[in-house]
XYZ file of C-alpha atoms in Angstrom:
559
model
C 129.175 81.718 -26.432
C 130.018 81.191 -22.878
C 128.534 83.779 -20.415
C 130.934 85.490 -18.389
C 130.259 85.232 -14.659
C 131.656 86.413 -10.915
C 133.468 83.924 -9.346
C 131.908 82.296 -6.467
C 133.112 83.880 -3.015
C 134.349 87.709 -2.407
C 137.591 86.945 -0.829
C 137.496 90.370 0.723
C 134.511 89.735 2.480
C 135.494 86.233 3.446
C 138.876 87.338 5.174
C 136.563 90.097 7.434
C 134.463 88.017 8.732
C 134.796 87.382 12.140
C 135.056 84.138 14.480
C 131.398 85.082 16.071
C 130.268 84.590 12.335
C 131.489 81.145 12.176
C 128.652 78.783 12.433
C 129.485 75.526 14.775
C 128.865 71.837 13.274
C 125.989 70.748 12.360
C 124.727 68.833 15.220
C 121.576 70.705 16.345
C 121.138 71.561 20.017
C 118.679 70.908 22.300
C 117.544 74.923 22.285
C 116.356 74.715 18.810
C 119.302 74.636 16.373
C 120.758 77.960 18.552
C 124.447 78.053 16.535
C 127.162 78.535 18.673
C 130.752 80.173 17.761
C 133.410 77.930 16.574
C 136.632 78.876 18.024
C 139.273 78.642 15.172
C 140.878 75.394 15.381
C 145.250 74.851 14.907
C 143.828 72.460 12.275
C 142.415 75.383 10.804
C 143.638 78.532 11.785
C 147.033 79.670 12.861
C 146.375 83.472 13.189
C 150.252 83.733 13.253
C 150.659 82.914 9.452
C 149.618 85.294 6.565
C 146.505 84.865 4.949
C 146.289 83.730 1.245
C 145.883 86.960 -0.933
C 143.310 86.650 -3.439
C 142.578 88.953 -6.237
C 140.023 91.525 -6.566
C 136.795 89.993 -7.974
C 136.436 91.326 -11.531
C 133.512 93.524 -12.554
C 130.962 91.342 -14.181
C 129.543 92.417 -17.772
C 126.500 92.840 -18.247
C 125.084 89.290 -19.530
C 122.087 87.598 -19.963
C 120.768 85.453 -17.293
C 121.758 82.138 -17.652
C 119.311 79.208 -17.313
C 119.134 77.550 -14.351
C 121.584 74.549 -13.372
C 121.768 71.763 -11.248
C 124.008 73.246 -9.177
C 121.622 76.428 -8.984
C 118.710 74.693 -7.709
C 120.597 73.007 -5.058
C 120.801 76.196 -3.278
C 116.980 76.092 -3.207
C 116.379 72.550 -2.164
C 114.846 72.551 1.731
C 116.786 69.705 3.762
C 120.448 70.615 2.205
C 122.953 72.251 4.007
C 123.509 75.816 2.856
C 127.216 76.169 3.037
C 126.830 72.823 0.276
C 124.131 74.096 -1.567
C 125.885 77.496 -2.026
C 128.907 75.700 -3.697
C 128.977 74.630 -7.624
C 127.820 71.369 -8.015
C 129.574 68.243 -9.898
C 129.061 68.387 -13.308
C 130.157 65.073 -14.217
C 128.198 61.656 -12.729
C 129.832 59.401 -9.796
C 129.213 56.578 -12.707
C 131.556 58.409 -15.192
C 133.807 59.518 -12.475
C 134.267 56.350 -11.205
C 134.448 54.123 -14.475
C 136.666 56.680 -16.915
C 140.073 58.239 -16.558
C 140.246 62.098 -15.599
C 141.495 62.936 -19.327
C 138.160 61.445 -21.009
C 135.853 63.540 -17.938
C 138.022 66.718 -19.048
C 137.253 65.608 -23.016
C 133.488 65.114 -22.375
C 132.749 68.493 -20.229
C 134.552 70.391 -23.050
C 132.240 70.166 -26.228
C 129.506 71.547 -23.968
C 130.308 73.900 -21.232
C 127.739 74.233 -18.922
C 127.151 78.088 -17.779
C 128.338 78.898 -14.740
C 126.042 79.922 -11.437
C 126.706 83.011 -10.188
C 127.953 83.465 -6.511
C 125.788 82.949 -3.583
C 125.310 85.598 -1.203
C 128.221 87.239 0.897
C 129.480 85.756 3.857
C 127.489 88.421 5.735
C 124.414 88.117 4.481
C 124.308 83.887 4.765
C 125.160 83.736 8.137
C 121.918 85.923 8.813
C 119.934 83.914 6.519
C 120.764 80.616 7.448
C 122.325 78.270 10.374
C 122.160 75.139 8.844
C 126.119 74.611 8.460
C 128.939 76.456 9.365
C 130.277 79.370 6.838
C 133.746 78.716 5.706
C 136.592 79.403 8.142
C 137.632 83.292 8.142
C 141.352 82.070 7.856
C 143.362 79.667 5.583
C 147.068 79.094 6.476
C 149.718 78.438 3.281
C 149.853 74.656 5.109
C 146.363 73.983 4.812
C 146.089 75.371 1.402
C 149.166 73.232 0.482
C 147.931 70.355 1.567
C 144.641 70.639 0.171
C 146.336 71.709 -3.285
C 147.457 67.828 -3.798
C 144.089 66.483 -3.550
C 143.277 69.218 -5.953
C 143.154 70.044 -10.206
C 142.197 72.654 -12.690
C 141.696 72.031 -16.012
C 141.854 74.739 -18.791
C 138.071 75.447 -18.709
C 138.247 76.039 -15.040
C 136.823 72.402 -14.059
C 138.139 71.711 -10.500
C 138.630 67.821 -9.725
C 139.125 66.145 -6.327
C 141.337 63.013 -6.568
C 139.643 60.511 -3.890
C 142.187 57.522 -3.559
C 142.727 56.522 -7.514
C 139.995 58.461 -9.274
C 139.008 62.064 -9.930
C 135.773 63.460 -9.565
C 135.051 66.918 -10.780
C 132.919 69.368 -8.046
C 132.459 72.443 -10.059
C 134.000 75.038 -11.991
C 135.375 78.146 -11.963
C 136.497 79.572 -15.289
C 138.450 82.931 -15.715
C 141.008 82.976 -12.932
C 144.162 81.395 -11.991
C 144.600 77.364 -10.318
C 145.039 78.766 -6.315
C 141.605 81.156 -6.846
C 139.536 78.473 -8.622
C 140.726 75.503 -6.034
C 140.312 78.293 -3.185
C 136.766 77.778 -2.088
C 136.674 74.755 -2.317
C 139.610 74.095 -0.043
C 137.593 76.436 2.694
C 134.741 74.154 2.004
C 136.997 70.925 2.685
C 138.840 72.802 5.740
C 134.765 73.819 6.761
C 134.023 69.880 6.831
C 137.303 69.398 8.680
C 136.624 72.082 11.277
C 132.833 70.533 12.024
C 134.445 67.082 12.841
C 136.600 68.455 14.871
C 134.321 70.581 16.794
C 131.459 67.483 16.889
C 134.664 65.452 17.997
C 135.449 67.294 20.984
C 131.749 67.757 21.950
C 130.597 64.449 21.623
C 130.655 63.452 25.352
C 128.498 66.002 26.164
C 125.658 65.447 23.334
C 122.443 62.780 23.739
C 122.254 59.813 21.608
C 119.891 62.082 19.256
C 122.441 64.702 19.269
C 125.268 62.378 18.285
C 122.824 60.204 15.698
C 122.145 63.894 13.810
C 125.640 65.128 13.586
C 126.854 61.531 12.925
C 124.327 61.782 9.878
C 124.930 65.233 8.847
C 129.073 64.771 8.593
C 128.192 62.040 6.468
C 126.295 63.257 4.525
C 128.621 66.504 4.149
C 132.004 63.576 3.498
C 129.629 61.938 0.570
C 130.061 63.646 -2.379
C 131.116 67.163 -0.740
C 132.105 69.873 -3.475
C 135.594 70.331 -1.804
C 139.037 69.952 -2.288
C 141.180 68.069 0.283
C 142.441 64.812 1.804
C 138.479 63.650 1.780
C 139.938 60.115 2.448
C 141.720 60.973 6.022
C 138.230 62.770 6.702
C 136.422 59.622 6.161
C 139.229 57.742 8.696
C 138.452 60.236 11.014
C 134.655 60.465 10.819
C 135.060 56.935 11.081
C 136.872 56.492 14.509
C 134.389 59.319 15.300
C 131.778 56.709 14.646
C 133.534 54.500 17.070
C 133.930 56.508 20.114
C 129.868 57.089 19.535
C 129.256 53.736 19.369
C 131.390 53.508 22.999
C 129.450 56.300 24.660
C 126.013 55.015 22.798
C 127.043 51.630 24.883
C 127.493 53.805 28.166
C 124.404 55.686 27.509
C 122.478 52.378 26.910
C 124.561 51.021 29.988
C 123.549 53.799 32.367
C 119.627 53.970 31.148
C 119.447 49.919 31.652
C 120.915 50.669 35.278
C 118.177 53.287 35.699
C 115.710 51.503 34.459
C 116.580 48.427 36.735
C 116.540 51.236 39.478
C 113.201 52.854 38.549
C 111.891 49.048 38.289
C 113.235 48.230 41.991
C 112.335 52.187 43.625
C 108.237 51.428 42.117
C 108.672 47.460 43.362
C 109.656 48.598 46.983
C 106.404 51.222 46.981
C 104.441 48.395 45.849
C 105.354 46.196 48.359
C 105.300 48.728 50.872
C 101.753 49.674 50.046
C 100.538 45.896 50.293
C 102.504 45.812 53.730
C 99.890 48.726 55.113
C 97.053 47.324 53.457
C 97.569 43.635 54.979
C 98.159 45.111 58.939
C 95.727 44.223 61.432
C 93.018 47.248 60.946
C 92.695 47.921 64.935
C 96.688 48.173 64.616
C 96.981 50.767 62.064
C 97.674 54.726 62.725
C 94.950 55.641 59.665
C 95.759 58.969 59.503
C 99.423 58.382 59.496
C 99.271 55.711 56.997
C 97.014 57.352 54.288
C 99.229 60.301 54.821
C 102.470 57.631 54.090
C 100.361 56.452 51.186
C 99.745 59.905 49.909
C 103.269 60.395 49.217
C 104.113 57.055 47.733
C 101.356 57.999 45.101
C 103.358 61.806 44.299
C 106.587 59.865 44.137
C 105.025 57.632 41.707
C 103.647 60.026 40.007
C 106.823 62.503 40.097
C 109.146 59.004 38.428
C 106.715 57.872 36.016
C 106.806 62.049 34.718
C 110.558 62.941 34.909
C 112.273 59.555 36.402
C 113.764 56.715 33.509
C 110.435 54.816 31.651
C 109.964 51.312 32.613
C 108.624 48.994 30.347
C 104.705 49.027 29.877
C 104.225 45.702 30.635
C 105.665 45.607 34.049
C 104.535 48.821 34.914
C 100.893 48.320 34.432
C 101.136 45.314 36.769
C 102.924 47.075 39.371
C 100.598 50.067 39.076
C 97.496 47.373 39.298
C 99.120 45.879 42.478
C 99.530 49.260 44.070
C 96.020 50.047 43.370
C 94.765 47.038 44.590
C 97.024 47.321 48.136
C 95.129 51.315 47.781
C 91.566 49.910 47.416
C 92.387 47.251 49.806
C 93.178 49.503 52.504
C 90.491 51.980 51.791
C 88.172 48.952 52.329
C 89.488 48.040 55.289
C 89.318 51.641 56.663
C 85.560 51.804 56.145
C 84.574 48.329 57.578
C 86.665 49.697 60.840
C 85.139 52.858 61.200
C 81.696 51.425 60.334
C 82.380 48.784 63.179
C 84.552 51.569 65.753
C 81.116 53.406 64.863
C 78.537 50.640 66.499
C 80.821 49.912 69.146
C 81.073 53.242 70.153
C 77.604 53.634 70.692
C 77.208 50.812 72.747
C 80.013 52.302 74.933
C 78.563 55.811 75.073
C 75.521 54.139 76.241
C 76.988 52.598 78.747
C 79.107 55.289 80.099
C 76.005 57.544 80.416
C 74.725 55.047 82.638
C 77.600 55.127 84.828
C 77.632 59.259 84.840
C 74.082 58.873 86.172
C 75.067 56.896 88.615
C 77.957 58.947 89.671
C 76.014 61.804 89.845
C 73.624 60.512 92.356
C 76.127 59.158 94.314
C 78.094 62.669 94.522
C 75.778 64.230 97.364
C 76.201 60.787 99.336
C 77.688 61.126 103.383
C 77.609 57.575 103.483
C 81.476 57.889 103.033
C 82.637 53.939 102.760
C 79.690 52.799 101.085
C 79.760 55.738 98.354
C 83.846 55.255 98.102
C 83.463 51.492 97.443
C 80.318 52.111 94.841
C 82.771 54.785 93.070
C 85.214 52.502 93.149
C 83.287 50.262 91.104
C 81.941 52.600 88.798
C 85.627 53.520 87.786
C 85.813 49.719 86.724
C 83.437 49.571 85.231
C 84.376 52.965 83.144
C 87.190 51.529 81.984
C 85.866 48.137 80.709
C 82.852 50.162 78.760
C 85.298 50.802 76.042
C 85.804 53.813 73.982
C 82.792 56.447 72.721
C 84.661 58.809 70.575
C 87.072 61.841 71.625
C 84.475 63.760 71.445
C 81.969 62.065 73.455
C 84.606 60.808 75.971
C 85.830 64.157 76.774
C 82.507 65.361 77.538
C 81.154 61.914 79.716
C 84.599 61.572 81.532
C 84.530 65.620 82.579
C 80.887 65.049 84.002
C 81.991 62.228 86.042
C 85.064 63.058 86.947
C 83.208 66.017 88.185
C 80.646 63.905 90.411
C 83.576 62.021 91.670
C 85.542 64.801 92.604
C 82.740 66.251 94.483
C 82.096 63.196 96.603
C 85.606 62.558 97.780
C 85.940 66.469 98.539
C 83.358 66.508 100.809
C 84.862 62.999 102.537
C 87.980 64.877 102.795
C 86.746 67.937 104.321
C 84.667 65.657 106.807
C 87.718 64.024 107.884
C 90.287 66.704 107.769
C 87.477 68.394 110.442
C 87.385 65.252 112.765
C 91.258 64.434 112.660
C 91.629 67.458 114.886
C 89.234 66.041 117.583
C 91.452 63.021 117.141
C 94.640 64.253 117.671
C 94.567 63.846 121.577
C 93.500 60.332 121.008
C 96.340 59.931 119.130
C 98.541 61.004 121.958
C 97.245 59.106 124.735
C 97.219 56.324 122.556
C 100.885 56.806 121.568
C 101.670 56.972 125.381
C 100.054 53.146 125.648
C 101.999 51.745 123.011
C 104.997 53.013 124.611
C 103.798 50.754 128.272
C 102.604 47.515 126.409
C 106.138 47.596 124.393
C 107.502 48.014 127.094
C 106.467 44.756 129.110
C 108.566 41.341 128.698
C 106.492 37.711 128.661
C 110.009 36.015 129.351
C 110.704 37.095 132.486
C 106.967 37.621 133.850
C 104.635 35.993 131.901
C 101.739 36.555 134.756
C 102.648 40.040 134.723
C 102.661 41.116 131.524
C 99.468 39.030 131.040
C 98.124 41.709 133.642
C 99.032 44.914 132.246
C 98.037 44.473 128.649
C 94.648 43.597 130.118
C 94.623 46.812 131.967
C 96.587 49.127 128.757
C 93.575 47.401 126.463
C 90.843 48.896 128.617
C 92.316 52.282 128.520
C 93.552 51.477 124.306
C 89.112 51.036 123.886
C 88.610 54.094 126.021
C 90.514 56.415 123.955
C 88.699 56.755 121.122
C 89.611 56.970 117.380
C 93.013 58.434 115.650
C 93.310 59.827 112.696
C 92.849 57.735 109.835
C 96.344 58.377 108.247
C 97.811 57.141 111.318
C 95.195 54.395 112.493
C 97.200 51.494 110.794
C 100.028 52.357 112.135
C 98.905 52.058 115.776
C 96.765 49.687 115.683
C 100.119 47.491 113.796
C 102.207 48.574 117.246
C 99.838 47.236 119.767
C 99.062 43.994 117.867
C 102.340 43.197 118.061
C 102.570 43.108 121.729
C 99.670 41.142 122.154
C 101.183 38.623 120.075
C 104.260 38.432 121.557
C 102.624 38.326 125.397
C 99.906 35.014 123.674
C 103.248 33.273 122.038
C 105.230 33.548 125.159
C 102.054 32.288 127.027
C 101.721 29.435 124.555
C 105.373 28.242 125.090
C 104.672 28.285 128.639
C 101.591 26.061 127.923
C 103.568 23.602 125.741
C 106.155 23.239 128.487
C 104.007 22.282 131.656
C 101.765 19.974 129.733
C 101.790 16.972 131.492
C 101.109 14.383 128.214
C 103.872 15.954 126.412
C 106.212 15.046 129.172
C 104.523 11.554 129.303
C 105.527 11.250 125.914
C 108.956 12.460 125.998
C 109.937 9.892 128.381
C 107.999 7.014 126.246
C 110.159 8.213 123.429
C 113.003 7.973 124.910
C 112.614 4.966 126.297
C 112.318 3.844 122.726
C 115.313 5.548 121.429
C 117.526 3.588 124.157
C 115.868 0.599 123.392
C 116.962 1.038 119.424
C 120.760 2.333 120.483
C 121.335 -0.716 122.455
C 120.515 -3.014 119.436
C 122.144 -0.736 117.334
C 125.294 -1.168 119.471
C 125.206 -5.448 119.244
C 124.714 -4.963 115.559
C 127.623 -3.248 115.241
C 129.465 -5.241 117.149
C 128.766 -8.022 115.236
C 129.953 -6.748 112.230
C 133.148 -5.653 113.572
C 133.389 -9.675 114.201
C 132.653 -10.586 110.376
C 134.985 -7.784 109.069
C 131.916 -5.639 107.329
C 133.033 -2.276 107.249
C 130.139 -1.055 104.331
C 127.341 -2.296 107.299
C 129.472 -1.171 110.199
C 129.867 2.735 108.743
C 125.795 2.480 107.927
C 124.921 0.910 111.488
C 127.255 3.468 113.047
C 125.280 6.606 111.390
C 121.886 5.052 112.509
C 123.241 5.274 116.158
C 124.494 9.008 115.872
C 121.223 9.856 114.637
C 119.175 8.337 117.472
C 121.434 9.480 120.033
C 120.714 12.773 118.744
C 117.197 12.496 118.941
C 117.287 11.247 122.512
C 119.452 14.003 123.383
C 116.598 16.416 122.646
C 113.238 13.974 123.990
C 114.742 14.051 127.376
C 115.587 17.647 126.870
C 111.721 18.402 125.889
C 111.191 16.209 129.046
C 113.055 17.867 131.708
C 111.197 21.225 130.486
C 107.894 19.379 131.115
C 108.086 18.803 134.710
């Protein structure tokens, strides 16, 4: 005696539902598994069309609980989708299914119905309970139901079968109503499936390889044996060429992390090499604060890629990790043996420029103003060769002797600017001098001018001192009158000096001597038609004719 049961779904329920209810595919997000709304798709839903009426559920009997099924405990199995487990489940094996006809599956299931599960819970209360797969669509158009219908069968004990290419397989049963209510859910179940592919289809660009891997899994698992009604085979096509354009973007995925990779690879290679750039400089050359501060940040950004940048491979990234610390401890070696060196060698030169600030500050109270100006002249050399002592120490030494020098050359100044005003009227009278002795001409009266600068140097002695800013200059202006009086007086000299006439005229008498031979030899090579040794002969004799030109010249001036 067969128990009489509810059917499976409340098709009142089912039609209120609304779209926010709908559960999307069952690729899991990144948030946790957070189910977004599935907008109703043409495939699925034209809003425009009536809905399929179904009748009123019937009011069960009161019956005795039958024992549990199969298909009952799949709704309790963790890991199964619930909108699957919540569906009847095959009574009949994929071996019997696959190896004998429809009529002998119908023949077998009919000496020993099975009892049939009762319904799940209500649309409402699922899609609170669970978010594993999408509930079944709110809407079924008469075209999807009609095509569905052909995939679909009913036998007279409510059996439903599926026909998958040439055999049947039987996905549940449904006893006690007509063909279009037992095939009904079903068809939402195939049209669910249908609507997830789609949805997974036209998110798939936007999901992570682990995002497409899941949802590739979980449609096909759902297309395996799925307790629906439908064209399961064109699902299969299309999960297929699904498959495809995931294998394409897993390519571009792989494409763009290998490119990233190579990146990450080349961005940690450059800090490498930049680090054992610093760490092989010359260590008197390098800025240290500057360059640990540069090295600093290479180690964040290092840190900062190897956290959130693409992962290298281990291998190469220990050894480019050991050859940045080595180019770290390298130059952290070389800082220490610098300063420890920069340490002795300022003490020697603090040493020595306390010496020098000693000195200095003897030397400050000095009125020996030359002297003391030439000795702090040295001193300043000799500041500057000492090296350096530290900021610090430098500041302190250079501000003490500055100080002493300052003092001394103060006090020189002050002494001067005081006696430059006594020597202002030797200026003048000095000025007035310059203006007689530049004034005189050697040329026309040598004796003369001879004279007078005698007399203007007596009075030049008797003035006295000038100012020192203008002593140069004035003692420049009379210098060169003296000069010019001694080389006129030297020409003079040059002129009356009886052996240099003497041997102007023995030179000349040479140079006629060599123009008259000159003159035969050229003659006689006009004779023999020579013309190479009468052009050579010929520029001999200009030549000495020009130097006897100037002999008797120097000659005549002599006497």
């Amino acid at each position: 005696m067969s128990a009489k049961t509810e059917p499976i779904e409340a098709p009142e329920d089912v039609a209120a539902a609304s779209p926010e209810a709908v559960v999307e595919s069952a690729t899991p997000a990144d948030d946790g598994g957070a189910a977004a709304a599935v907008d109703p798709s043409p495939e699925v839903v034209v809003e425009a069309e009536p809905e399929v009426e179904v009748a009123a559920e019937p009011e069960p009997e009161p019956t005795p609980e039958p024992e549990p099924t199969p298909e009952a405990t799949a709704e309790k199995t963790e890991g199964t989708p619930s909108s699957e487990a919540a569906e009847p489940a095959p009574e009949v094996s994929d071996e019997k299914t696959e190896d004998a006809p429809s009529s002998e599956v119908v023949e077998e299931v009919k000496p020993k119905p099975r009892p049939v599960p009762r319904p799940g819970p209500r649309p409402g209360v699922a899609a609170a309970e669970t978010t594993a797969s999408p509930q079944a669509p709110a809407r079924m158009t008469d075209v999807d139901v009609a095509e569905a219908t052909a995939f679909g069968r009913v036998d007279e004990n409510g059996t439903v079968f599926v026909r998958e290419g040439n055999h049947e397989r039987a996905v549940g049963q449904y006893p006690g109503v007509s063909v279009d209510e037992a095939l009904k859910p079903y068809i939402r179940r195939y049209l669910e499936i249908k609507a997830q592919l789609a949805l997974f289809d036209a998110r798939i660009d936007s999901l992570a390889i682990r995002e497409i891997d899941q949802g590739l899994a979980q449609l096909k698992q759902a297309l395996l044996e799925p307790q629906a009604v439908g064209n399961l085979h064109a699902l299969r096509e299309a999960l297929g060429k699904v498959r495809e354009r995931a294998a394409a973007i897993r390519s571009r995925i792989d494409a763009d992390r290998k490119a990233a990779k190579e990146q990450a690879l080349a961005d940690r290679t450059a800090m490498v090499t930049q680090a054992e750039k610093m760490a092989e400089q010359d260590p008197t050359k390098i800025q240290w604060k500057q360059t640990f501060q540069t090295l600093g940040e290479l180690m964040e950004t290092w840190k900062t890629a190897q956290k959130d940048g693409p992962k290298i491979d281990r291998e190469a990234e220990e050894a480019l990790w050991k050859r940045f610390s080595h180019a770290r401890a390298a130059l952290e070696r070389k800082r220490r043996h610098h300063f420890n060196e920069l340490e002795k060698t300022q003490g020697a030169a603090k040493k020595a420029k306390e010496d020098i600030v000693a000195e200095a500050e003897k030397l400050a109270s000095s009125r020996e103003w030359g002297a003391t100006s030439a000795a702090f002249r040295t001193l300043m050399m000799r500041w500057r060769e000492s090296g350096r002592a530290g900021r610090k120490d430098d500041d302190a030494l250079w501000e003490r002797f500055n100080g002493a020098r300052t003092a001394f050359f103060e006090a020189r100044d002050s002494h001067f600017a005081a006696s430059d005003a006594e020597l202002k009227g030797n200026l003048d009278l000095k000025m007035a001098i310059i203006a007689e002795a530049e004034a005189l001409d050697p040329a026309k009266d040598l004796a003369g001018s001879k004279t007078a600068i005698r007399r203007l140097q007596d009075r030049w002695d008797a003035a006295g001192h000038v100012p020192r800013e203008k002593m140069a200059e004035v003692d420049a202006r009379m210098k060169a009158v003296e000069e010019k009086i001694r080389a006129a007086e030297e020409s003079a000299w040059r002129k009356s000096n009886p052996q240099t006439r003497i041997r102007a005229e023995g030179a000349a008498s040479q140079l006629e001597a060599a123009i008259e031979a000159l003159k035969e030899q050229i003659a006689a090579a006009e004779a023999e038609g020579d013309k190479k040794k009468i052009a050579s002969l010929k520029e001999n004799l200009a030549a000495r004719e020009s130097w006897l030109e100037q002999v008797v010249k120097a000659a005549e001036d002599a006497r």
